[in-house]
Amino acid sequence: MTEFQEKLRQQHEESMHRELEALLGTGGGAEVETSRKDFEGFKTLFHRFLQVKGPAVDWAKIHRPPDDSIQPYEKIRSKGLPADISASLNKLVVVKLNGGLGTSMGCKGPKSLISVRNENTFLDLTVQQIQHLNKTFDADVPLVLMNSFNTDEDTKKILQKYSQHRVQIHTFNQSRYPRINKESLLPIAENMGVSGENAEAWYPPGHGDIYASFSNSGLLDRLLAEGKEFIFVSNIDNLGATVDLFILHHLMSQPAERRCEFIMEVTDKTRADVKGGTLIQYEDHLRLLEIAQVPKAHVDEFKSITKFKIFNTNNLWISLPAIKRLQEKNAMDLEIIVNPKTLEGGLNVLQLETAVGAAIKSFKNALGVNVPRSRFLPVKTSSDLLLVMSNLYSLDAGSLIMSPKREFPTTPHVKLGGCFTKVQEFLFRFEDIPDMLELDHLTVSGDVTFGKNVSLKGTVIIIANHGDRIDIPAGAMLENKIVSGNLRILDH
């Protein structure tokens, strides 16, 4: 760095520290201590953000991972299970990332409280799965929710309804970091409040924050004291992320000197997943490469299915003692993801974030496991919701199982237009969910509604032009059809 840049960097850092201290002065009580810990983490991130310029990776150093660093799931499954798998389960903790809101699907409050199947929410299904596991194997697997300041209050109100379930539920809060003005690189917050105009001043800093906030909350030490050894971390909206006993056994059966401290579940890329993070070999380490870290000239290469064949499902198995060791040494080196946002008033801000999977390079004997696609079933949009509500799946103890009546194990490709974005509108447009067992591809655009007992097969494209409306009549069977124009069915 030139002398000028170095002075500028120091000025930015000093100004940031002053502003953060001033903000802490506006808070009160226990909140200040929590925020002080959060701000320490933010200062570290901000310091590194000022140091790093340009892409985080040198493209010439990127190599495909060695064959033995990504194991096929079948190989791990073929080892079978021991008689005492419950002993392994008793050393496991399930952690769900529960910091997100349902705003992108038109819902208020935490995303985990959206109903996805038979009136069950994401959280209901998670609790049912773990309760079933604990009852079946007479085990004690606790559930831990990583909430954010956006979801904590609403989630805690709901948790009371599970008090009679055979699942211990713990929560801890992700850090709360200040959004910074893109030009001045200073916080936009006026005070420590999170309401009113100040609501947009804060953000939860990505799921890479799990290591620090888990440790700061005291929960990490408490679970270690209870004899827990591994956490299974996944997004709460991934309905395929259930506890897999074969992967758990693989972790537990390794000799101590070769103990695998981190497993990332990956799966084969399809055209829909080209933006997903992938595993690479970089300077003798297995490393997660996210699209945000790729130099612009290489983005197309990153998206190619031939060079990078797999992507990260964000189902991760991580050693608790290893997290403790790395946190104490401050050795968790996570790449920064700079997320630019424009607020409602037009102000440009930056969010500094990290990803939980990026820590893979810091753990010993880390491994990728190439799992079946069924372990990646995220519900990000109403198109995903249509799939999981349909007869393609049946519900068994909180887990979604693909129907044996479907000839192909792949899920259909569904694209619903803007009229279906919000869950309420989506439910209004389907009198009930169509039969989709033989569907390959569905595209719906414009003002379209579906009657009862509709059956969709092959490739179906329904397009209502602007000002037109199409009502698919009750009992209709559409197979390899394009429907366009105007079709109104009115009550007489």
Short mmCIF file of C-alpha atoms in Angstrom, two decimals:
data_model
loop_
_atom_site.label_atom_id
_atom_site.label_comp_id
_atom_site.label_asym_id
_atom_site.label_seq_id
_atom_site.Cartn_x
_atom_site.Cartn_y
_atom_site.Cartn_z
CA MET A 1 0.00 0.00 0.00
CA THR A 2 1.18 3.52 -0.70
CA GLU A 3 1.69 5.84 2.27
CA PHE A 4 -1.40 7.87 1.24
CA GLN A 5 -3.65 4.79 1.11
CA GLU A 6 -2.33 3.58 4.45
CA LYS A 7 -3.11 6.97 6.09
CA LEU A 8 -6.58 6.95 4.53
CA ARG A 9 -7.20 3.44 5.83
CA GLN A 10 -6.14 4.45 9.35
CA GLN A 11 -8.44 7.49 9.20
CA HIS A 12 -11.40 5.34 8.13
CA GLU A 13 -10.69 2.93 10.94
CA GLU A 14 -10.31 5.63 13.61
CA SER A 15 -13.54 7.33 12.46
CA MET A 16 -15.38 4.00 12.54
CA HIS A 17 -14.18 3.27 16.10
CA ARG A 18 -15.30 6.74 17.26
CA GLU A 19 -18.74 6.32 15.67
CA LEU A 20 -19.24 2.86 17.19
CA GLU A 21 -18.34 4.15 20.68
CA ALA A 22 -20.79 7.03 20.22
CA LEU A 23 -23.52 4.55 19.19
CA LEU A 24 -22.88 2.40 22.27
CA GLY A 25 -23.37 5.52 24.38
CA THR A 26 -26.99 5.73 23.17
CA GLY A 27 -27.87 2.21 24.42
CA GLY A 28 -28.55 0.93 27.90
CA GLY A 29 -28.17 -2.06 30.21
CA ALA A 30 -27.28 -5.57 29.06
CA GLU A 31 -27.86 -4.59 25.42
CA VAL A 32 -24.67 -2.50 25.49
CA GLU A 33 -22.51 -5.46 26.55
CA THR A 34 -23.97 -7.68 23.79
CA SER A 35 -23.52 -4.91 21.22
CA ARG A 36 -19.95 -4.30 22.38
CA LYS A 37 -19.12 -7.96 21.60
CA ASP A 38 -20.88 -7.63 18.23
CA PHE A 39 -18.93 -4.46 17.41
CA GLU A 40 -15.60 -6.16 18.21
CA GLY A 41 -16.41 -8.70 15.50
CA PHE A 42 -17.50 -5.94 13.14
CA LYS A 43 -14.25 -3.98 13.70
CA THR A 44 -12.22 -7.05 12.73
CA LEU A 45 -14.30 -7.49 9.58
CA PHE A 46 -14.08 -3.78 8.71
CA HIS A 47 -10.28 -3.81 9.23
CA ARG A 48 -9.94 -6.71 6.79
CA PHE A 49 -12.36 -5.06 4.33
CA LEU A 50 -10.09 -1.98 4.20
CA GLN A 51 -7.00 -4.17 3.65
CA VAL A 52 -8.36 -6.29 0.81
CA LYS A 53 -8.78 -4.78 -2.62
CA GLY A 54 -9.78 -6.64 -5.76
CA PRO A 55 -10.92 -10.26 -6.07
CA ALA A 56 -10.30 -12.49 -3.06
CA VAL A 57 -8.83 -15.30 -5.17
CA ASP A 58 -6.05 -15.65 -7.70
CA TRP A 59 -7.75 -17.53 -10.55
CA ALA A 60 -4.51 -19.20 -11.68
CA LYS A 61 -4.20 -20.96 -8.29
CA ILE A 62 -7.63 -22.60 -8.50
CA HIS A 63 -7.66 -26.35 -9.08
CA ARG A 64 -10.32 -29.01 -9.02
CA PRO A 65 -10.28 -30.80 -5.65
CA PRO A 66 -8.42 -34.15 -5.49
CA ASP A 67 -10.74 -37.13 -5.99
CA ASP A 68 -10.40 -38.39 -2.40
CA SER A 69 -11.44 -35.01 -0.95
CA ILE A 70 -15.02 -35.41 -2.23
CA GLN A 71 -16.48 -38.79 -1.33
CA PRO A 72 -19.56 -40.23 -3.07
CA TYR A 73 -22.44 -40.69 -0.63
CA GLU A 74 -22.89 -44.31 -1.77
CA LYS A 75 -19.41 -45.15 -0.47
CA ILE A 76 -20.24 -43.73 2.98
CA ARG A 77 -23.63 -45.43 2.99
CA SER A 78 -22.14 -48.82 2.04
CA LYS A 79 -20.35 -48.99 5.42
CA GLY A 80 -23.73 -49.56 7.08
CA LEU A 81 -24.64 -48.59 10.63
CA PRO A 82 -23.45 -49.93 13.99
CA ALA A 83 -25.90 -51.39 16.50
CA ASP A 84 -25.34 -48.47 18.89
CA ILE A 85 -26.01 -45.55 16.54
CA SER A 86 -27.88 -43.86 19.42
CA ALA A 87 -24.49 -43.36 21.16
CA SER A 88 -23.41 -41.28 18.14
CA LEU A 89 -26.73 -39.41 18.09
CA ASN A 90 -26.22 -38.43 21.73
CA LYS A 91 -23.09 -36.54 20.64
CA LEU A 92 -24.94 -34.58 17.93
CA VAL A 93 -26.64 -31.17 17.97
CA VAL A 94 -28.88 -29.96 15.11
CA VAL A 95 -28.45 -26.25 14.34
CA LYS A 96 -30.87 -24.45 12.02
CA LEU A 97 -30.10 -21.05 10.53
CA ASN A 98 -33.22 -19.07 11.41
CA GLY A 99 -32.25 -15.45 10.79
CA GLY A 100 -34.27 -14.77 7.63
CA LEU A 101 -37.63 -13.06 7.16
CA GLY A 102 -40.38 -14.18 4.79
CA THR A 103 -40.46 -10.81 2.98
CA SER A 104 -39.35 -12.21 -0.40
CA MET A 105 -42.46 -14.43 -0.34
CA GLY A 106 -44.73 -11.59 0.78
CA CYS A 107 -44.93 -12.73 4.42
CA LYS A 108 -44.32 -10.81 7.63
CA GLY A 109 -42.14 -12.25 10.39
CA PRO A 110 -39.65 -15.15 10.36
CA LYS A 111 -39.57 -17.27 7.22
CA SER A 112 -39.54 -20.42 9.39
CA LEU A 113 -43.15 -19.70 10.42
CA ILE A 114 -44.58 -19.94 6.87
CA SER A 115 -46.88 -22.96 6.37
CA VAL A 116 -45.40 -25.29 3.79
CA ARG A 117 -47.26 -28.58 4.05
CA ASN A 118 -50.56 -29.63 5.73
CA GLU A 119 -50.53 -26.43 7.83
CA ASN A 120 -47.02 -27.32 9.12
CA THR A 121 -44.38 -24.58 9.15
CA PHE A 122 -40.65 -25.08 8.48
CA LEU A 123 -40.15 -25.02 12.26
CA ASP A 124 -42.93 -27.58 12.89
CA LEU A 125 -41.36 -29.99 10.40
CA THR A 126 -37.90 -29.55 11.97
CA VAL A 127 -39.21 -30.27 15.48
CA GLN A 128 -41.17 -33.31 14.21
CA GLN A 129 -38.06 -34.74 12.51
CA ILE A 130 -35.88 -34.45 15.61
CA GLN A 131 -38.59 -35.72 17.95
CA HIS A 132 -39.01 -38.78 15.68
CA LEU A 133 -35.24 -39.36 15.79
CA ASN A 134 -35.12 -39.08 19.59
CA LYS A 135 -38.07 -41.45 20.07
CA THR A 136 -36.93 -44.02 17.49
CA PHE A 137 -33.37 -44.31 18.84
CA ASP A 138 -34.03 -43.31 22.46
CA ALA A 139 -31.57 -40.45 21.95
CA ASP A 140 -31.21 -36.87 23.09
CA VAL A 141 -30.50 -34.68 20.05
CA PRO A 142 -31.17 -31.02 20.90
CA LEU A 143 -32.28 -28.39 18.39
CA VAL A 144 -30.48 -25.04 18.33
CA LEU A 145 -31.90 -22.09 16.39
CA MET A 146 -29.60 -19.27 15.31
CA ASN A 147 -32.01 -16.33 15.28
CA SER A 148 -31.34 -12.76 14.22
CA PHE A 149 -32.66 -9.55 15.79
CA ASN A 150 -35.30 -9.71 13.02
CA THR A 151 -36.65 -13.15 14.02
CA ASP A 152 -35.80 -13.70 17.70
CA GLU A 153 -38.90 -12.24 19.38
CA ASP A 154 -41.47 -13.91 17.09
CA THR A 155 -39.65 -17.26 17.20
CA LYS A 156 -39.48 -17.33 21.00
CA LYS A 157 -43.25 -16.75 21.25
CA ILE A 158 -43.88 -19.78 19.05
CA LEU A 159 -41.42 -22.10 20.86
CA GLN A 160 -43.79 -22.45 23.82
CA LYS A 161 -46.01 -24.74 21.75
CA TYR A 162 -43.26 -27.39 21.60
CA SER A 163 -42.81 -27.69 25.38
CA GLN A 164 -44.40 -31.17 25.39
CA HIS A 165 -42.27 -32.46 22.49
CA ARG A 166 -39.29 -34.73 23.09
CA VAL A 167 -36.79 -32.13 21.88
CA GLN A 168 -34.69 -29.71 23.89
CA ILE A 169 -34.70 -26.37 22.06
CA HIS A 170 -32.05 -23.69 22.57
CA THR A 171 -31.69 -20.36 20.78
CA PHE A 172 -28.92 -17.85 20.40
CA ASN A 173 -28.74 -14.61 18.46
CA GLN A 174 -26.65 -13.76 15.46
CA SER A 175 -24.67 -10.53 15.78
CA ARG A 176 -26.20 -7.19 14.82
CA TYR A 177 -23.85 -5.16 12.59
CA PRO A 178 -24.24 -1.57 11.34
CA ARG A 179 -24.81 -0.93 7.65
CA ILE A 180 -22.25 1.54 6.36
CA ASN A 181 -22.63 4.41 3.93
CA LYS A 182 -20.93 3.44 0.66
CA GLU A 183 -19.26 6.86 0.30
CA SER A 184 -18.24 7.81 3.85
CA LEU A 185 -17.76 4.19 5.07
CA LEU A 186 -19.41 5.18 8.38
CA PRO A 187 -22.49 3.67 10.08
CA ILE A 188 -25.82 5.16 9.03
CA ALA A 189 -27.38 4.43 12.45
CA GLU A 190 -28.27 7.43 14.64
CA ASN A 191 -28.57 5.32 17.81
CA MET A 192 -28.79 1.69 19.00
CA GLY A 193 -32.55 1.44 18.35
CA VAL A 194 -33.94 -0.93 15.73
CA SER A 195 -37.30 0.70 15.09
CA GLY A 196 -38.56 3.57 12.96
CA GLU A 197 -36.01 5.20 10.67
CA ASN A 198 -33.24 3.26 12.38
CA ALA A 199 -34.71 -0.13 11.33
CA GLU A 200 -32.75 -0.10 8.08
CA ALA A 201 -29.48 0.78 9.82
CA TRP A 202 -28.69 -2.78 10.99
CA TYR A 203 -28.25 -6.20 9.42
CA PRO A 204 -27.41 -9.78 10.49
CA PRO A 205 -23.95 -10.43 8.95
CA GLY A 206 -24.51 -13.67 7.02
CA HIS A 207 -24.36 -17.19 8.45
CA GLY A 208 -20.55 -17.14 8.76
CA ASP A 209 -21.22 -15.26 11.99
CA ILE A 210 -22.36 -18.55 13.58
CA TYR A 211 -18.90 -19.35 14.97
CA ALA A 212 -18.44 -16.10 16.90
CA SER A 213 -22.04 -15.65 18.06
CA PHE A 214 -22.39 -19.34 19.08
CA SER A 215 -19.21 -18.96 21.13
CA ASN A 216 -20.17 -15.54 22.59
CA SER A 217 -23.60 -16.84 23.66
CA GLY A 218 -22.05 -19.42 26.02
CA LEU A 219 -24.02 -22.19 24.30
CA LEU A 220 -20.93 -23.71 22.67
CA ASP A 221 -19.29 -24.29 26.09
CA ARG A 222 -22.51 -25.59 27.57
CA LEU A 223 -23.00 -28.20 24.81
CA LEU A 224 -19.34 -29.28 25.03
CA ALA A 225 -19.82 -29.76 28.79
CA GLU A 226 -22.82 -32.00 28.00
CA GLY A 227 -20.54 -34.23 25.89
CA LYS A 228 -21.70 -33.05 22.48
CA GLU A 229 -19.10 -33.39 19.69
CA PHE A 230 -20.65 -32.38 16.35
CA ILE A 231 -23.22 -29.95 15.02
CA PHE A 232 -25.25 -30.51 11.87
CA VAL A 233 -25.92 -27.04 10.44
CA SER A 234 -28.39 -26.25 7.66
CA ASN A 235 -30.80 -23.56 6.44
CA ILE A 236 -34.23 -23.96 8.02
CA ASP A 237 -35.86 -23.55 4.59
CA ASN A 238 -34.01 -26.58 3.15
CA LEU A 239 -36.57 -29.34 3.66
CA GLY A 240 -34.09 -31.99 2.47
CA ALA A 241 -31.63 -31.29 5.31
CA THR A 242 -32.51 -34.11 7.72
CA VAL A 243 -30.06 -35.90 10.04
CA ASP A 244 -28.28 -38.55 7.97
CA LEU A 245 -27.14 -41.46 10.14
CA PHE A 246 -24.58 -42.72 7.61
CA ILE A 247 -22.70 -39.40 7.47
CA LEU A 248 -22.88 -39.18 11.27
CA HIS A 249 -21.44 -42.69 11.62
CA HIS A 250 -18.67 -41.85 9.15
CA LEU A 251 -17.65 -38.87 11.31
CA MET A 252 -17.73 -40.82 14.55
CA SER A 253 -15.86 -43.88 13.25
CA GLN A 254 -12.67 -42.09 12.15
CA PRO A 255 -9.51 -42.75 14.23
CA ALA A 256 -8.64 -39.82 16.50
CA GLU A 257 -5.52 -38.77 14.56
CA ARG A 258 -7.50 -38.62 11.29
CA ARG A 259 -10.70 -37.19 12.76
CA CYS A 260 -12.63 -35.30 10.12
CA GLU A 261 -13.59 -31.92 11.62
CA PHE A 262 -15.79 -30.63 8.82
CA ILE A 263 -18.03 -32.25 6.21
CA MET A 264 -19.73 -30.18 3.52
CA GLU A 265 -22.57 -31.87 1.67
CA VAL A 266 -22.36 -31.02 -2.03
CA THR A 267 -24.53 -32.20 -4.90
CA ASP A 268 -24.32 -32.21 -8.70
CA LYS A 269 -24.99 -28.88 -10.40
CA THR A 270 -27.93 -28.44 -12.77
CA ARG A 271 -28.71 -25.35 -14.87
CA ALA A 272 -30.68 -23.99 -11.89
CA ASP A 273 -27.64 -24.03 -9.59
CA VAL A 274 -24.97 -22.24 -11.63
CA LYS A 275 -24.61 -19.47 -9.03
CA GLY A 276 -24.09 -21.87 -6.09
CA GLY A 277 -20.74 -21.89 -4.27
CA THR A 278 -18.38 -24.72 -5.21
CA LEU A 279 -15.44 -26.58 -3.63
CA ILE A 280 -11.96 -25.97 -5.03
CA GLN A 281 -8.38 -26.87 -4.12
CA TYR A 282 -6.51 -23.65 -3.32
CA GLU A 283 -2.99 -23.51 -1.87
CA ASP A 284 -3.24 -27.12 -0.59
CA HIS A 285 -6.57 -26.56 1.14
CA LEU A 286 -10.14 -27.45 0.31
CA ARG A 287 -11.91 -24.13 -0.03
CA LEU A 288 -15.39 -22.79 -0.78
CA LEU A 289 -15.56 -20.46 -3.77
CA GLU A 290 -18.61 -18.18 -3.94
CA ILE A 291 -19.70 -16.32 -7.07
CA ALA A 292 -19.12 -12.98 -5.27
CA GLN A 293 -15.38 -13.80 -5.03
CA VAL A 294 -14.94 -14.59 -8.72
CA PRO A 295 -13.24 -11.99 -10.95
CA LYS A 296 -15.73 -10.69 -13.56
CA ALA A 297 -13.73 -12.16 -16.45
CA HIS A 298 -14.17 -15.67 -15.04
CA VAL A 299 -17.85 -15.65 -14.00
CA ASP A 300 -18.94 -17.68 -17.05
CA GLU A 301 -16.25 -20.24 -16.33
CA PHE A 302 -17.42 -20.43 -12.70
CA LYS A 303 -20.99 -21.10 -13.87
CA SER A 304 -19.88 -23.88 -16.22
CA ILE A 305 -21.15 -27.32 -15.29
CA THR A 306 -18.18 -29.04 -16.90
CA LYS A 307 -15.40 -27.41 -14.84
CA PHE A 308 -17.23 -27.05 -11.52
CA LYS A 309 -19.61 -30.00 -11.34
CA ILE A 310 -20.87 -29.67 -7.77
CA PHE A 311 -22.19 -26.96 -5.45
CA ASN A 312 -22.54 -26.44 -1.70
CA THR A 313 -25.95 -27.38 -0.24
CA ASN A 314 -25.04 -25.60 3.03
CA ASN A 315 -25.66 -28.82 4.95
CA LEU A 316 -22.55 -28.91 7.14
CA TRP A 317 -21.23 -31.25 9.86
CA ILE A 318 -18.74 -29.47 12.12
CA SER A 319 -16.69 -30.53 15.15
CA LEU A 320 -17.56 -28.56 18.31
CA PRO A 321 -14.10 -28.91 19.95
CA ALA A 322 -12.56 -27.67 16.67
CA ILE A 323 -14.83 -24.58 16.65
CA LYS A 324 -13.77 -23.89 20.23
CA ARG A 325 -10.06 -24.26 19.34
CA LEU A 326 -10.27 -22.01 16.26
CA GLN A 327 -12.30 -19.35 18.07
CA GLU A 328 -9.85 -19.21 20.96
CA LYS A 329 -6.91 -18.82 18.57
CA ASN A 330 -8.89 -16.34 16.44
CA ALA A 331 -7.87 -18.55 13.50
CA MET A 332 -11.16 -18.64 11.60
CA ASP A 333 -10.26 -16.83 8.40
CA LEU A 334 -13.51 -16.24 6.48
CA GLU A 335 -13.52 -14.37 3.17
CA ILE A 336 -15.54 -11.16 3.24
CA ILE A 337 -18.60 -10.92 1.03
CA VAL A 338 -19.37 -7.25 0.28
CA ASN A 339 -23.11 -6.98 -0.27
CA PRO A 340 -24.15 -3.57 -1.73
CA LYS A 341 -27.75 -2.48 -1.04
CA THR A 342 -29.85 0.54 -1.95
CA LEU A 343 -32.27 1.57 0.81
CA GLU A 344 -35.80 2.85 0.16
CA GLY A 345 -34.70 6.50 0.21
CA GLY A 346 -32.03 5.77 -2.42
CA LEU A 347 -29.05 5.69 -0.03
CA ASN A 348 -26.32 3.26 -1.11
CA VAL A 349 -24.96 1.16 1.74
CA LEU A 350 -22.61 -1.80 2.19
CA GLN A 351 -23.12 -4.93 4.28
CA LEU A 352 -20.00 -6.90 5.20
CA GLU A 353 -20.90 -10.58 5.45
CA THR A 354 -19.30 -14.02 5.69
CA ALA A 355 -20.49 -17.55 4.81
CA VAL A 356 -20.48 -20.49 7.26
CA GLY A 357 -19.02 -22.88 4.66
CA ALA A 358 -16.03 -20.61 3.99
CA ALA A 359 -14.45 -21.89 7.23
CA ILE A 360 -13.83 -25.31 5.66
CA LYS A 361 -10.21 -24.38 4.94
CA SER A 362 -9.50 -23.82 8.66
CA PHE A 363 -10.57 -27.31 9.82
CA LYS A 364 -8.47 -30.48 9.80
CA ASN A 365 -9.19 -33.37 7.40
CA ALA A 366 -12.15 -31.51 5.86
CA LEU A 367 -14.21 -33.49 3.39
CA GLY A 368 -16.92 -32.97 0.78
CA VAL A 369 -19.63 -35.63 0.44
CA ASN A 370 -21.52 -35.75 -2.85
CA VAL A 371 -25.09 -36.42 -1.66
CA PRO A 372 -28.28 -37.16 -3.63
CA ARG A 373 -30.23 -34.13 -4.83
CA SER A 374 -33.04 -35.05 -2.40
CA ARG A 375 -30.94 -33.56 0.43
CA PHE A 376 -31.24 -30.13 -1.21
CA LEU A 377 -34.88 -29.04 -1.27
CA PRO A 378 -34.89 -25.32 -0.48
CA VAL A 379 -38.08 -23.25 -0.51
CA LYS A 380 -37.02 -19.79 -1.66
CA THR A 381 -39.97 -18.94 -3.93
CA SER A 382 -43.62 -19.81 -4.52
CA SER A 383 -42.42 -22.08 -7.38
CA ASP A 384 -40.53 -24.15 -4.78
CA LEU A 385 -43.59 -24.05 -2.52
CA LEU A 386 -45.77 -25.52 -5.27
CA LEU A 387 -43.41 -28.50 -5.55
CA VAL A 388 -43.33 -29.29 -1.82
CA MET A 389 -47.12 -28.91 -1.43
CA SER A 390 -47.83 -31.25 -4.35
CA ASN A 391 -48.34 -35.01 -4.60
CA LEU A 392 -44.69 -35.33 -5.70
CA TYR A 393 -43.96 -35.71 -1.98
CA SER A 394 -45.49 -37.41 1.00
CA LEU A 395 -44.85 -36.36 4.61
CA ASP A 396 -43.34 -38.87 7.03
CA ALA A 397 -42.47 -37.74 10.58
CA GLY A 398 -41.61 -34.23 9.37
CA SER A 399 -39.56 -35.42 6.37
CA LEU A 400 -40.61 -35.04 2.75
CA ILE A 401 -40.26 -38.26 0.75
CA MET A 402 -40.43 -38.29 -3.07
CA SER A 403 -43.46 -40.33 -4.23
CA PRO A 404 -42.55 -43.82 -5.49
CA LYS A 405 -45.18 -43.25 -8.21
CA ARG A 406 -42.92 -40.70 -9.91
CA GLU A 407 -40.89 -42.44 -12.61
CA PHE A 408 -37.95 -39.98 -12.50
CA PRO A 409 -36.23 -39.05 -9.24
CA THR A 410 -35.68 -35.45 -10.46
CA THR A 411 -38.05 -32.64 -9.52
CA PRO A 412 -39.91 -30.80 -12.30
CA HIS A 413 -38.71 -27.36 -13.37
CA VAL A 414 -41.38 -24.85 -12.23
CA LYS A 415 -41.42 -21.11 -13.05
CA LEU A 416 -44.40 -19.15 -11.73
CA GLY A 417 -44.74 -15.50 -12.79
CA GLY A 418 -44.99 -12.34 -10.71
CA CYS A 419 -48.70 -12.84 -9.91
CA PHE A 420 -47.71 -15.84 -7.77
CA THR A 421 -44.80 -14.27 -5.83
CA LYS A 422 -46.65 -13.65 -2.57
CA VAL A 423 -47.85 -16.72 -0.68
CA GLN A 424 -51.35 -15.29 -0.21
CA GLU A 425 -51.77 -14.62 -3.96
CA PHE A 426 -50.32 -18.04 -4.74
CA LEU A 427 -52.88 -19.80 -2.48
CA PHE A 428 -55.73 -17.74 -3.98
CA ARG A 429 -54.79 -18.85 -7.53
CA PHE A 430 -54.84 -22.59 -6.78
CA GLU A 431 -58.17 -24.02 -5.60
CA ASP A 432 -56.09 -27.05 -4.81
CA ILE A 433 -52.60 -28.16 -5.84
CA PRO A 434 -52.56 -29.90 -9.26
CA ASP A 435 -51.46 -33.49 -9.78
CA MET A 436 -47.80 -33.11 -10.85
CA LEU A 437 -46.55 -36.71 -10.72
CA GLU A 438 -45.78 -36.78 -14.45
CA LEU A 439 -44.79 -33.13 -14.88
CA ASP A 440 -41.38 -32.20 -16.35
CA HIS A 441 -41.68 -28.45 -16.84
CA LEU A 442 -44.27 -25.81 -15.91
CA THR A 443 -44.15 -22.12 -16.83
CA VAL A 444 -47.02 -19.83 -15.82
CA SER A 445 -47.09 -16.13 -16.66
CA GLY A 446 -49.78 -13.50 -16.12
CA ASP A 447 -53.23 -13.65 -14.52
CA VAL A 448 -53.86 -17.42 -14.28
CA THR A 449 -55.96 -19.47 -11.84
CA PHE A 450 -56.32 -23.25 -11.40
CA GLY A 451 -59.55 -25.10 -10.56
CA LYS A 452 -59.81 -28.30 -8.53
CA ASN A 453 -58.38 -31.68 -9.63
CA VAL A 454 -56.19 -30.28 -12.41
CA SER A 455 -53.54 -32.64 -13.76
CA LEU A 456 -50.30 -31.40 -15.39
CA LYS A 457 -48.04 -33.72 -17.41
CA GLY A 458 -44.92 -33.34 -19.57
CA THR A 459 -44.24 -29.69 -20.49
CA VAL A 460 -47.02 -27.20 -19.80
CA ILE A 461 -46.75 -23.48 -20.61
CA ILE A 462 -49.60 -21.13 -19.70
CA ILE A 463 -49.32 -17.47 -20.72
CA ALA A 464 -52.02 -14.87 -20.15
CA ASN A 465 -51.10 -11.64 -21.92
CA HIS A 466 -51.48 -8.27 -20.22
CA GLY A 467 -55.19 -7.58 -19.62
CA ASP A 468 -56.20 -11.20 -20.31
CA ARG A 469 -56.99 -13.89 -17.77
CA ILE A 470 -56.88 -17.68 -18.02
CA ASP A 471 -58.90 -19.90 -15.68
CA ILE A 472 -57.82 -23.52 -15.98
CA PRO A 473 -61.12 -25.39 -15.43
CA ALA A 474 -61.67 -27.96 -12.68
CA GLY A 475 -60.71 -31.49 -13.77
CA ALA A 476 -58.57 -30.29 -16.71
CA MET A 477 -55.73 -32.54 -17.85
CA LEU A 478 -52.95 -30.70 -19.68
CA GLU A 479 -50.21 -32.80 -21.24
CA ASN A 480 -47.49 -31.14 -23.38
CA LYS A 481 -49.69 -28.09 -23.98
CA ILE A 482 -49.19 -24.37 -24.51
CA VAL A 483 -52.20 -22.34 -23.35
CA SER A 484 -52.43 -18.67 -24.28
CA GLY A 485 -55.08 -16.03 -24.91
CA ASN A 486 -58.10 -15.42 -22.67
CA LEU A 487 -60.24 -18.03 -20.90
CA ARG A 488 -62.72 -16.89 -18.22
CA ILE A 489 -64.85 -19.26 -16.19
CA LEU A 490 -67.46 -17.36 -14.18
CA ASP A 491 -70.04 -18.57 -11.65
CA HIS A 492 -73.49 -18.43 -13.23
#
